[in-house]
PDB file of C-alpha atoms in Angstrom:
ATOM      1  CA  MET A   1      -9.602  10.492 -15.189  1.00 43.00           C
ATOM      2  CA  THR A   2      -9.293   7.397 -12.962  1.00 45.00           C
ATOM      3  CA  HIS A   3      -6.588   4.566 -13.551  1.00 48.00           C
ATOM      4  CA  SER A   4      -7.831   0.735 -12.852  1.00 44.00           C
ATOM      5  CA  ARG A   5      -5.168  -2.036 -12.281  1.00 43.00           C
ATOM      6  CA  SER A   6      -8.466  -4.218 -13.459  1.00 37.00           C
ATOM      7  CA  ARG A   7      -8.074  -3.188 -16.780  1.00 32.00           C
ATOM      8  CA  SER A   8     -10.173  -1.081 -18.189  1.00 33.00           C
ATOM      9  CA  HIS A   9     -10.958  17.333  13.128  1.00 32.00           C
ATOM     10  CA  SER A  10     -10.428  20.438  15.453  1.00 31.00           C
ATOM     11  CA  ARG A  11      -6.675  21.289  15.157  1.00 33.00           C
ATOM     12  CA  SER A  12      -4.679  18.887  17.520  1.00 35.00           C
ATOM     13  CA  GLN A  13      -2.396  19.919  19.792  1.00 33.00           C
ATOM     14  CA  THR A  14      -0.418  16.886  19.512  1.00 38.00           C
ATOM     15  CA  GLU A  15       0.621  17.143  15.778  1.00 42.00           C
ATOM     16  CA  GLN A  16       4.647  16.698  15.066  1.00 43.00           C
ATOM     17  CA  PRO A  17       6.632  18.319  12.743  1.00 44.00           C
ATOM     18  CA  ARG A  18       6.375  15.989  10.067  1.00 46.00           C
ATOM     19  CA  PRO A  19       9.123  14.860   7.529  1.00 47.00           C
ATOM     20  CA  ALA A  20      10.431  16.791   4.625  1.00 53.00           C
ATOM     21  CA  GLY A  21       7.369  16.739   2.223  1.00 78.00           C
ATOM     22  CA  LEU A  22       4.485  15.553   4.242  1.00 92.00           C
ATOM     23  CA  PRO A  23       2.116  18.319   5.441  1.00 92.00           C
ATOM     24  CA  ALA A  24       0.644  17.972   9.057  1.00 95.00           C
ATOM     25  CA  PHE A  25      -2.612  16.274   8.708  1.00 96.00           C
ATOM     26  CA  GLN A  26      -4.708  19.017   9.731  1.00 96.00           C
ATOM     27  CA  THR A  27      -3.115  21.086   7.044  1.00 96.00           C
ATOM     28  CA  LEU A  28      -3.770  18.689   4.308  1.00 96.00           C
ATOM     29  CA  LEU A  29      -7.326  18.405   5.830  1.00 96.00           C
ATOM     30  CA  ASP A  30      -7.990  22.065   5.817  1.00 96.00           C
ATOM     31  CA  SER A  31      -5.953  22.967   2.673  1.00 96.00           C
ATOM     32  CA  THR A  32      -7.829  20.715   0.290  1.00 97.00           C
ATOM     33  CA  ASN A  33     -10.875  21.028  -1.846  1.00 98.00           C
ATOM     34  CA  TRP A  34     -12.110  17.853  -1.287  1.00 98.00           C
ATOM     35  CA  ALA A  35     -15.730  18.405  -3.213  1.00 97.00           C
ATOM     36  CA  SER A  36     -13.682  19.077  -6.417  1.00 97.00           C
ATOM     37  CA  LEU A  37     -11.825  15.742  -6.294  1.00 97.00           C
ATOM     38  CA  ALA A  38     -13.503  12.901  -7.892  1.00 96.00           C
ATOM     39  CA  THR A  39     -13.959   9.434  -5.960  1.00 96.00           C
ATOM     40  CA  ALA A  40     -15.598   6.122  -6.883  1.00 94.00           C
ATOM     41  CA  CYS A  41     -18.982   7.544  -5.938  1.00 90.00           C
ATOM     42  CA  GLY A  42     -18.936  11.416  -6.798  1.00 95.00           C
ATOM     43  CA  THR A  43     -16.802  13.949  -5.083  1.00 96.00           C
ATOM     44  CA  GLY A  44     -15.001  13.710  -2.148  1.00 96.00           C
ATOM     45  CA  GLU A  45     -17.294  16.177   0.019  1.00 97.00           C
ATOM     46  CA  SER A  46     -17.853  13.794   2.789  1.00 96.00           C
ATOM     47  CA  LEU A  47     -14.367  12.536   3.347  1.00 98.00           C
ATOM     48  CA  PRO A  48     -13.312  15.623   5.826  1.00 97.00           C
ATOM     49  CA  ALA A  49     -15.875  14.023   8.170  1.00 97.00           C
ATOM     50  CA  ALA A  50     -14.373  10.389   7.705  1.00 97.00           C
ATOM     51  CA  LEU A  51     -10.628  11.200   7.840  1.00 98.00           C
ATOM     52  CA  THR A  52     -11.447  12.824  11.092  1.00 97.00           C
ATOM     53  CA  LEU A  53     -12.543   9.763  12.306  1.00 97.00           C
ATOM     54  CA  LEU A  54     -10.233   8.050  12.198  1.00 97.00           C
ATOM     55  CA  THR A  55      -8.252  10.260  14.759  1.00 96.00           C
ATOM     56  CA  SER A  56     -10.615   9.157  17.147  1.00 96.00           C
ATOM     57  CA  PRO A  57      -9.965   8.312  20.618  1.00 94.00           C
ATOM     58  CA  ASP A  58     -12.437   5.430  20.167  1.00 94.00           C
ATOM     59  CA  PRO A  59     -11.521   2.438  18.375  1.00 93.00           C
ATOM     60  CA  VAL A  60     -14.945   1.611  17.492  1.00 93.00           C
ATOM     61  CA  ILE A  61     -15.562   5.027  15.768  1.00 95.00           C
ATOM     62  CA  ARG A  62     -11.777   4.331  13.626  1.00 95.00           C
ATOM     63  CA  GLU A  63     -13.100   1.225  12.868  1.00 94.00           C
ATOM     64  CA  SER A  64     -16.250   2.134  11.374  1.00 94.00           C
ATOM     65  CA  ALA A  65     -15.013   5.322   9.684  1.00 97.00           C
ATOM     66  CA  LEU A  66     -12.037   3.197   7.537  1.00 96.00           C
ATOM     67  CA  GLN A  67     -14.250   2.196   4.958  1.00 94.00           C
ATOM     68  CA  ASP A  68     -15.841   5.702   4.634  1.00 96.00           C
ATOM     69  CA  ALA A  69     -12.601   7.710   4.670  1.00 97.00           C
ATOM     70  CA  LEU A  70     -10.546   4.826   2.086  1.00 97.00           C
ATOM     71  CA  GLY A  71     -12.840   2.952   0.427  1.00 95.00           C
ATOM     72  CA  PRO A  72     -14.401   5.892  -2.189  1.00 95.00           C
ATOM     73  CA  VAL A  73     -10.739   6.330  -3.306  1.00 96.00           C
ATOM     74  CA  THR A  74      -9.514   2.907  -3.811  1.00 90.00           C
ATOM     75  CA  HIS A  75     -12.875   1.228  -5.416  1.00 86.00           C
ATOM     76  CA  GLN A  76     -11.999  -1.970  -7.602  1.00 85.00           C
ATOM     77  CA  ASN A  77      -7.936  -0.856  -7.400  1.00 86.00           C
ATOM     78  CA  SER A  78      -8.519   2.514  -8.760  1.00 89.00           C
ATOM     79  CA  ILE A  79      -6.600   5.590  -8.267  1.00 93.00           C
ATOM     80  CA  TYR A  80      -8.801   8.255  -8.199  1.00 96.00           C
ATOM     81  CA  GLU A  81      -8.265  12.316  -7.973  1.00 96.00           C
ATOM     82  CA  ALA A  82      -9.109  12.202  -4.136  1.00 97.00           C
ATOM     83  CA  THR A  83      -6.754   9.210  -3.214  1.00 97.00           C
ATOM     84  CA  VAL A  84      -3.897  11.500  -3.277  1.00 97.00           C
ATOM     85  CA  PRO A  85      -4.536  13.815  -0.549  1.00 97.00           C
ATOM     86  CA  VAL A  86      -6.129  10.875   1.071  1.00 98.00           C
ATOM     87  CA  ALA A  87      -3.016   8.785   1.001  1.00 98.00           C
ATOM     88  CA  LEU A  88      -0.959  11.907   2.399  1.00 98.00           C
ATOM     89  CA  PHE A  89      -3.528  12.483   5.432  1.00 98.00           C
ATOM     90  CA  VAL A  90      -3.153   8.561   6.221  1.00 98.00           C
ATOM     91  CA  ALA A  91       0.994   8.778   6.224  1.00 98.00           C
ATOM     92  CA  ALA A  92       0.866  12.086   8.422  1.00 97.00           C
ATOM     93  CA  ILE A  93      -1.716  10.043  10.985  1.00 98.00           C
ATOM     94  CA  LEU A  94       0.338   7.215  11.515  1.00 97.00           C
ATOM     95  CA  ASP A  95       2.386   8.766  14.052  1.00 95.00           C
ATOM     96  CA  HIS A  96      -1.616  10.233  15.869  1.00 96.00           C
ATOM     97  CA  PRO A  97      -1.273   9.157  19.392  1.00 95.00           C
ATOM     98  CA  ALA A  98      -5.033   7.868  19.224  1.00 94.00           C
ATOM     99  CA  ILE A  99      -3.764   5.664  16.354  1.00 95.00           C
ATOM    100  CA  THR A 100      -0.513   4.366  18.172  1.00 91.00           C
ATOM    101  CA  ALA A 101      -2.537   4.183  21.747  1.00 84.00           C
ATOM    102  CA  GLY A 102      -5.000   1.751  20.009  1.00 59.00           C
ATOM    103  CA  ASP A 103      -2.205  -0.709  18.979  1.00 48.00           C
ATOM    104  CA  HIS A 104      -2.704  -2.899  22.196  1.00 51.00           C
ATOM    105  CA  CYS A 105      -6.487  -2.116  22.532  1.00 47.00           C
ATOM    106  CA  HIS A 106      -8.190  -4.121  19.941  1.00 48.00           C
ATOM    107  CA  ASP A 107     -10.366  -7.409  20.275  1.00 54.00           C
ATOM    108  CA  ALA A 108      -9.288 -10.214  19.144  1.00 52.00           C
ATOM    109  CA  THR A 109     -11.463  -9.792  15.441  1.00 63.00           C
ATOM    110  CA  THR A 110     -10.218  -6.092  14.566  1.00 78.00           C
ATOM    111  CA  ARG A 111      -6.552  -5.120  13.583  1.00 90.00           C
ATOM    112  CA  PRO A 112      -5.724  -2.278  15.083  1.00 95.00           C
ATOM    113  CA  THR A 113      -6.282   1.086  13.059  1.00 96.00           C
ATOM    114  CA  LEU A 114      -2.442   1.635  12.361  1.00 97.00           C
ATOM    115  CA  VAL A 115      -1.964  -1.914  10.792  1.00 97.00           C
ATOM    116  CA  GLN A 116      -5.104  -1.356   8.576  1.00 97.00           C
ATOM    117  CA  LEU A 117      -3.813   2.166   7.522  1.00 98.00           C
ATOM    118  CA  LEU A 118      -0.551   0.672   6.335  1.00 98.00           C
ATOM    119  CA  ASP A 119      -2.000  -2.237   4.846  1.00 98.00           C
ATOM    120  CA  TRP A 120      -4.014   0.093   2.694  1.00 98.00           C
ATOM    121  CA  LEU A 121      -1.143   2.409   1.709  1.00 98.00           C
ATOM    122  CA  GLY A 122       0.340  -0.535   0.829  1.00 98.00           C
ATOM    123  CA  GLY A 123      -2.286  -1.758  -1.330  1.00 97.00           C
ATOM    124  CA  THR A 124      -2.639   1.495  -3.067  1.00 97.00           C
ATOM    125  CA  ALA A 125       1.367   1.504  -3.907  1.00 97.00           C
ATOM    126  CA  TYR A 126       1.051  -1.650  -5.422  1.00 96.00           C
ATOM    127  CA  ASP A 127      -2.004  -0.496  -7.287  1.00 94.00           C
ATOM    128  CA  ALA A 128       0.498   2.252  -8.674  1.00 94.00           C
ATOM    129  CA  ASN A 129       3.598   0.462  -8.882  1.00 95.00           C
ATOM    130  CA  ASP A 130       5.963  -0.773 -12.038  1.00 93.00           C
ATOM    131  CA  GLU A 131       4.452  -3.400 -12.790  1.00 92.00           C
ATOM    132  CA  CYS A 132       1.132  -1.817 -13.356  1.00 90.00           C
ATOM    133  CA  VAL A 133       2.630   0.793 -15.587  1.00 88.00           C
ATOM    134  CA  ALA A 134       4.144  -2.121 -17.544  1.00 89.00           C
ATOM    135  CA  PHE A 135       1.139  -3.598 -18.451  1.00 86.00           C
ATOM    136  CA  ASP A 136      -0.856  -0.661 -18.950  1.00 82.00           C
ATOM    137  CA  GLU A 137       1.976   0.601 -21.519  1.00 84.00           C
ATOM    138  CA  SER A 138       1.540  -2.874 -22.969  1.00 85.00           C
ATOM    139  CA  LEU A 139      -2.301  -2.267 -23.629  1.00 84.00           C
ATOM    140  CA  TYR A 140      -1.909   1.529 -24.445  1.00 83.00           C
ATOM    141  CA  GLY A 141       1.412   2.213 -25.629  1.00 84.00           C
ATOM    142  CA  GLU A 142       4.521   3.753 -23.931  1.00 83.00           C
ATOM    143  CA  GLY A 143       4.001   6.955 -22.192  1.00 79.00           C
ATOM    144  CA  CYS A 144       0.321   6.177 -21.520  1.00 80.00           C
ATOM    145  CA  LEU A 145       1.235   7.494 -17.840  1.00 80.00           C
ATOM    146  CA  ASP A 146       0.599  11.002 -19.072  1.00 77.00           C
ATOM    147  CA  GLU A 147      -2.841  10.461 -19.778  1.00 78.00           C
ATOM    148  CA  PHE A 148      -3.268   9.030 -16.009  1.00 87.00           C
ATOM    149  CA  ALA A 149      -3.063  12.049 -14.162  1.00 90.00           C
ATOM    150  CA  GLU A 150      -4.411  10.481 -11.067  1.00 93.00           C
ATOM    151  CA  MET A 151      -1.734   7.715 -10.561  1.00 91.00           C
ATOM    152  CA  ARG A 152       1.305   9.774 -11.782  1.00 92.00           C
ATOM    153  CA  ALA A 153       0.503  12.128  -8.623  1.00 94.00           C
ATOM    154  CA  PHE A 154       0.475   9.100  -6.513  1.00 96.00           C
ATOM    155  CA  ARG A 155       4.244   8.002  -7.936  1.00 96.00           C
ATOM    156  CA  ASP A 156       5.299  11.435  -7.216  1.00 95.00           C
ATOM    157  CA  ALA A 157       4.034  11.303  -3.787  1.00 97.00           C
ATOM    158  CA  ARG A 158       5.832   8.133  -2.402  1.00 97.00           C
ATOM    159  CA  PRO A 159       8.771   9.733  -0.995  1.00 97.00           C
ATOM    160  CA  ALA A 160       6.839  11.730   0.999  1.00 97.00           C
ATOM    161  CA  ILE A 161       4.243   8.636   2.346  1.00 98.00           C
ATOM    162  CA  PHE A 162       7.509   6.746   2.724  1.00 98.00           C
ATOM    163  CA  SER A 163       8.972   8.956   5.086  1.00 96.00           C
ATOM    164  CA  ALA A 164       5.878   7.757   7.447  1.00 97.00           C
ATOM    165  CA  VAL A 165       6.429   4.415   6.839  1.00 98.00           C
ATOM    166  CA  GLN A 166       9.621   4.023   7.460  1.00 97.00           C
ATOM    167  CA  ALA A 167       9.971   5.185  11.027  1.00 96.00           C
ATOM    168  CA  LEU A 168       7.500   2.238  11.412  1.00 98.00           C
ATOM    169  CA  LEU A 169      10.014  -0.299  10.358  1.00 98.00           C
ATOM    170  CA  GLY A 170      11.247  -1.278  13.533  1.00 97.00           C
ATOM    171  CA  HIS A 171       8.438  -1.019  15.595  1.00 97.00           C
ATOM    172  CA  ASP A 172       7.886  -2.913  18.720  1.00 95.00           C
ATOM    173  CA  ASP A 173       4.690  -4.597  17.592  1.00 96.00           C
ATOM    174  CA  ALA A 174       5.215  -7.513  14.946  1.00 96.00           C
ATOM    175  CA  ASP A 175       1.947  -7.064  12.925  1.00 96.00           C
ATOM    176  CA  VAL A 176       2.712  -3.092  12.275  1.00 97.00           C
ATOM    177  CA  ARG A 177       6.550  -3.582  11.269  1.00 97.00           C
ATOM    178  CA  HIS A 178       5.415  -6.317   8.842  1.00 98.00           C
ATOM    179  CA  SER A 179       2.874  -4.254   7.260  1.00 98.00           C
ATOM    180  CA  ALA A 180       5.448  -1.230   7.510  1.00 98.00           C
ATOM    181  CA  LEU A 181       7.433  -3.629   5.593  1.00 98.00           C
ATOM    182  CA  ILE A 182       4.944  -4.838   3.103  1.00 98.00           C
ATOM    183  CA  ALA A 183       3.829  -0.817   2.288  1.00 98.00           C
ATOM    184  CA  ALA A 184       7.546   0.244   1.823  1.00 98.00           C
ATOM    185  CA  ILE A 185       8.072  -2.178  -0.745  1.00 98.00           C
ATOM    186  CA  PRO A 186       6.642  -0.653  -3.651  1.00 98.00           C
ATOM    187  CA  LEU A 187       6.835   2.756  -2.216  1.00 98.00           C
ATOM    188  CA  ILE A 188      10.926   2.203  -3.057  1.00 98.00           C
ATOM    189  CA  GLU A 189      10.589   1.907  -6.849  1.00 97.00           C
ATOM    190  CA  HIS A 190      10.394   5.819  -7.023  1.00 97.00           C
ATOM    191  CA  PRO A 191      14.100   6.647  -8.070  1.00 96.00           C
ATOM    192  CA  LEU A 192      15.049   8.603  -5.051  1.00 96.00           C
ATOM    193  CA  LEU A 193      13.688   5.598  -2.511  1.00 97.00           C
ATOM    194  CA  THR A 194      15.651   2.908  -4.407  1.00 96.00           C
ATOM    195  CA  ARG A 195      18.949   3.094  -1.965  1.00 97.00           C
ATOM    196  CA  HIS A 196      16.829   2.129   0.462  1.00 98.00           C
ATOM    197  CA  GLN A 197      16.721  -1.574  -0.737  1.00 98.00           C
ATOM    198  CA  ALA A 198      19.670  -2.814   1.412  1.00 97.00           C
ATOM    199  CA  ASP A 199      17.861  -2.159   4.455  1.00 98.00           C
ATOM    200  CA  LEU A 200      14.547  -3.559   3.431  1.00 98.00           C
ATOM    201  CA  ALA A 201      16.111  -6.933   2.167  1.00 98.00           C
ATOM    202  CA  GLY A 202      17.404  -7.017   5.686  1.00 98.00           C
ATOM    203  CA  HIS A 203      13.807  -6.477   7.521  1.00 98.00           C
ATOM    204  CA  ALA A 204      12.694  -8.637   4.702  1.00 98.00           C
ATOM    205  CA  ARG A 205      14.947 -11.897   5.909  1.00 98.00           C
ATOM    206  CA  ARG A 206      13.866 -10.908   9.591  1.00 97.00           C
ATOM    207  CA  LEU A 207       9.882 -11.338   8.762  1.00 98.00           C
ATOM    208  CA  LEU A 208      10.534 -14.628   6.393  1.00 97.00           C
ATOM    209  CA  ALA A 209      12.185 -15.697   9.961  1.00 96.00           C
ATOM    210  CA  ALA A 210       9.073 -14.934  11.956  1.00 96.00           C
ATOM    211  CA  SER A 211       6.451 -14.807  10.087  1.00 97.00           C
ATOM    212  CA  THR A 212       3.583 -17.497   8.861  1.00 96.00           C
ATOM    213  CA  ASP A 213       1.343 -14.932   6.792  1.00 96.00           C
ATOM    214  CA  ARG A 214       1.390 -16.266   3.157  1.00 95.00           C
ATOM    215  CA  HIS A 215       0.953 -12.670   1.768  1.00 96.00           C
ATOM    216  CA  HIS A 216       3.552 -11.114   3.441  1.00 97.00           C
ATOM    217  CA  ARG A 217       5.695 -13.918   2.854  1.00 97.00           C
ATOM    218  CA  ASP A 218       4.927 -13.785  -1.497  1.00 96.00           C
ATOM    219  CA  ARG A 219       5.648  -9.820  -1.329  1.00 97.00           C
ATOM    220  CA  VAL A 220       8.830  -9.870   0.418  1.00 98.00           C
ATOM    221  CA  LEU A 221       9.778 -13.100  -1.526  1.00 97.00           C
ATOM    222  CA  ASP A 222       9.057 -11.432  -5.029  1.00 96.00           C
ATOM    223  CA  ALA A 223      10.763  -7.962  -3.868  1.00 98.00           C
ATOM    224  CA  LEU A 224      13.902  -9.871  -2.801  1.00 98.00           C
ATOM    225  CA  LYS A 225      13.998 -11.737  -5.919  1.00 96.00           C
ATOM    226  CA  ALA A 226      13.504  -8.443  -8.072  1.00 96.00           C
ATOM    227  CA  TRP A 227      16.477  -7.379  -6.262  1.00 97.00           C
ATOM    228  CA  GLY A 228      18.875  -9.713  -7.053  1.00 97.00           C
ATOM    229  CA  HIS A 229      18.380 -11.554  -3.940  1.00 97.00           C
ATOM    230  CA  GLU A 230      18.631 -15.678  -3.961  1.00 95.00           C
ATOM    231  CA  THR A 231      15.548 -17.084  -2.441  1.00 95.00           C
ATOM    232  CA  ARG A 232      15.819 -20.726  -2.180  1.00 91.00           C
ATOM    233  CA  GLY A 233      17.564 -20.426   0.834  1.00 94.00           C
ATOM    234  CA  LEU A 234      15.047 -18.422   2.784  1.00 96.00           C
ATOM    235  CA  GLU A 235      11.896 -20.465   1.457  1.00 95.00           C
ATOM    236  CA  ASN A 236      10.124 -22.819   3.791  1.00 94.00           C
ATOM    237  CA  THR A 237       7.861 -26.007   2.572  1.00 95.00           C
ATOM    238  CA  SER A 238       4.714 -23.365   2.558  1.00 95.00           C
ATOM    239  CA  ASP A 239       6.784 -21.234  -0.046  1.00 94.00           C
ATOM    240  CA  ILE A 240       7.360 -23.651  -1.877  1.00 94.00           C
ATOM    241  CA  ALA A 241       4.237 -25.602  -2.306  1.00 95.00           C
ATOM    242  CA  ALA A 242       2.809 -21.993  -3.057  1.00 93.00           C
ATOM    243  CA  ARG A 243       5.448 -21.456  -5.276  1.00 91.00           C
ATOM    244  CA  GLU A 244       4.460 -24.666  -7.521  1.00 94.00           C
ATOM    245  CA  HIS A 245       0.841 -24.056  -7.071  1.00 93.00           C
ATOM    246  CA  TYR A 246       1.063 -20.608  -8.320  1.00 91.00           C
ATOM    247  CA  ALA A 247       3.013 -22.113 -11.608  1.00 92.00           C
ATOM    248  CA  ARG A 248       0.321 -24.388 -12.071  1.00 93.00           C
ATOM    249  CA  LEU A 249      -2.063 -21.560 -11.811  1.00 91.00           C
ATOM    250  CA  ARG A 250      -0.016 -19.850 -14.762  1.00 88.00           C
ATOM    251  CA  ALA A 251       0.379 -22.850 -16.952  1.00 91.00           C
ATOM    252  CA  ALA A 252      -3.291 -23.458 -16.809  1.00 89.00           C
ATOM    253  CA  ARG A 253      -4.486 -20.195 -17.555  1.00 86.00           C
ATOM    254  CA  ALA A 254      -1.677 -19.772 -20.354  1.00 87.00           C
ATOM    255  CA  SER A 255      -3.193 -22.741 -21.957  1.00 84.00           C
ATOM    256  CA  ARG A 256      -6.727 -21.871 -21.729  1.00 83.00           C
ATOM    257  CA  ASP A 257      -6.299 -17.933 -22.726  1.00 71.00           C
ATOM    258  CA  GLY A 258      -2.682 -17.989 -24.293  1.00 63.00           C
ATOM    259  CA  ASP A 259       0.321 -16.162 -22.933  1.00 52.00           C
ATOM    260  CA  TRP A 260      -1.805 -14.071 -20.301  1.00 44.00           C
ATOM    261  CA  THR A 261       1.874 -12.610 -19.186  1.00 47.00           C
ATOM    262  CA  GLY A 262       2.959 -11.574 -22.519  1.00 46.00           C
ATOM    263  CA  GLY A 263       1.795  -7.910 -21.671  1.00 45.00           C
ATOM    264  CA  GLY A 264       4.026  -7.578 -18.991  1.00 43.00           C
ATOM    265  CA  TYR A 265       1.893  -8.185 -15.664  1.00 42.00           C
ATOM    266  CA  SER A 266       3.819 -11.086 -14.529  1.00 43.00           C
ATOM    267  CA  GLU A 267       2.548 -10.738 -10.828  1.00 48.00           C
ATOM    268  CA  ASP A 268       2.052 -14.346  -9.047  1.00 50.00           C
ATOM    269  CA  PRO A 269      -1.286 -15.358  -8.635  1.00 48.00           C
ATOM    270  CA  PRO A 270      -3.851 -16.032  -6.836  1.00 44.00           C
ATOM    271  CA  PHE A 271      -6.088 -14.234  -9.549  1.00 34.00           C
TER     272      PHE A 271
END
C-alpha cells in the first residue's frame, strides 16, 4: 500500500562510521531486496544502479541519476515501500567525499548534489509529517496510520535520518545549512527529537536574518509559530505580503469550497 498526500557501488574505502541507527550506504545497498519493494512504476529493481551513480565523482552523472534514484519513490507526494531504504541511503551519503567535494564545482544552473539530496529528504519528511497524519485521520479515522505501513516506516526512521542531517546545520555553505534546516524541521516531530527545537529555532532566526528564499522563510516561520515563538518581529515586508496573500487565498478557497481546512490540513498555500 502507498500513502499519498495528494489525497487519495563497489565498496568505498572512504566510508566513515555512521551515526547510531544509520547503516553504511553500501550495507543498505547490498542488504536490501530492492526488487521486492514497490515504487511508483513497479519495483525497485533498478534503484541500486541509480543510487550507486549518486556517489559518482562526476557531477554530471550525479545530476542525471537524481531523477532515476529519487523520482520513483516520491511520485505525487506518495511514500512507497522503497522510500525508506532510499531515504536512509541518501542520509548515509550526505558526507560522501564525491558529494561534499562537488559543493563548489557546479555551474550556475545546477544546484549542488548535496543541496538537492537535502531538499528531497525534507520534502519527503513533510509528506509524512504530523499534519499529513492529522489530515488522513480526518478522512479515514483515528489510527489510520496503522494501515499506512510505508508512512509509518518513514516516520520511524526519522531519528536515523536526522542524525545525518544535523551534522550539516553548521555547514560553511549557506545553501547547504539552510536546506539542512528545512529538512530537519519535519524530522524533529519524532518524539525522540523534539528536544532539538531550541537549537533549530536559533538556526531559523539566523536563516531569517540572511535568506530571501520564499520557501525557506515560509517553512521556518511556520515552524517557529508551531513551537510557540512570536514571529511578527522576525518578518520582513516580503513575509508580511506573503502572509496576507496566503490569507486571501485561503479565504477565497473557503468561500468557494467550504471550510477546506476543517479536516486538519492547515498548511499555508501556495496550492
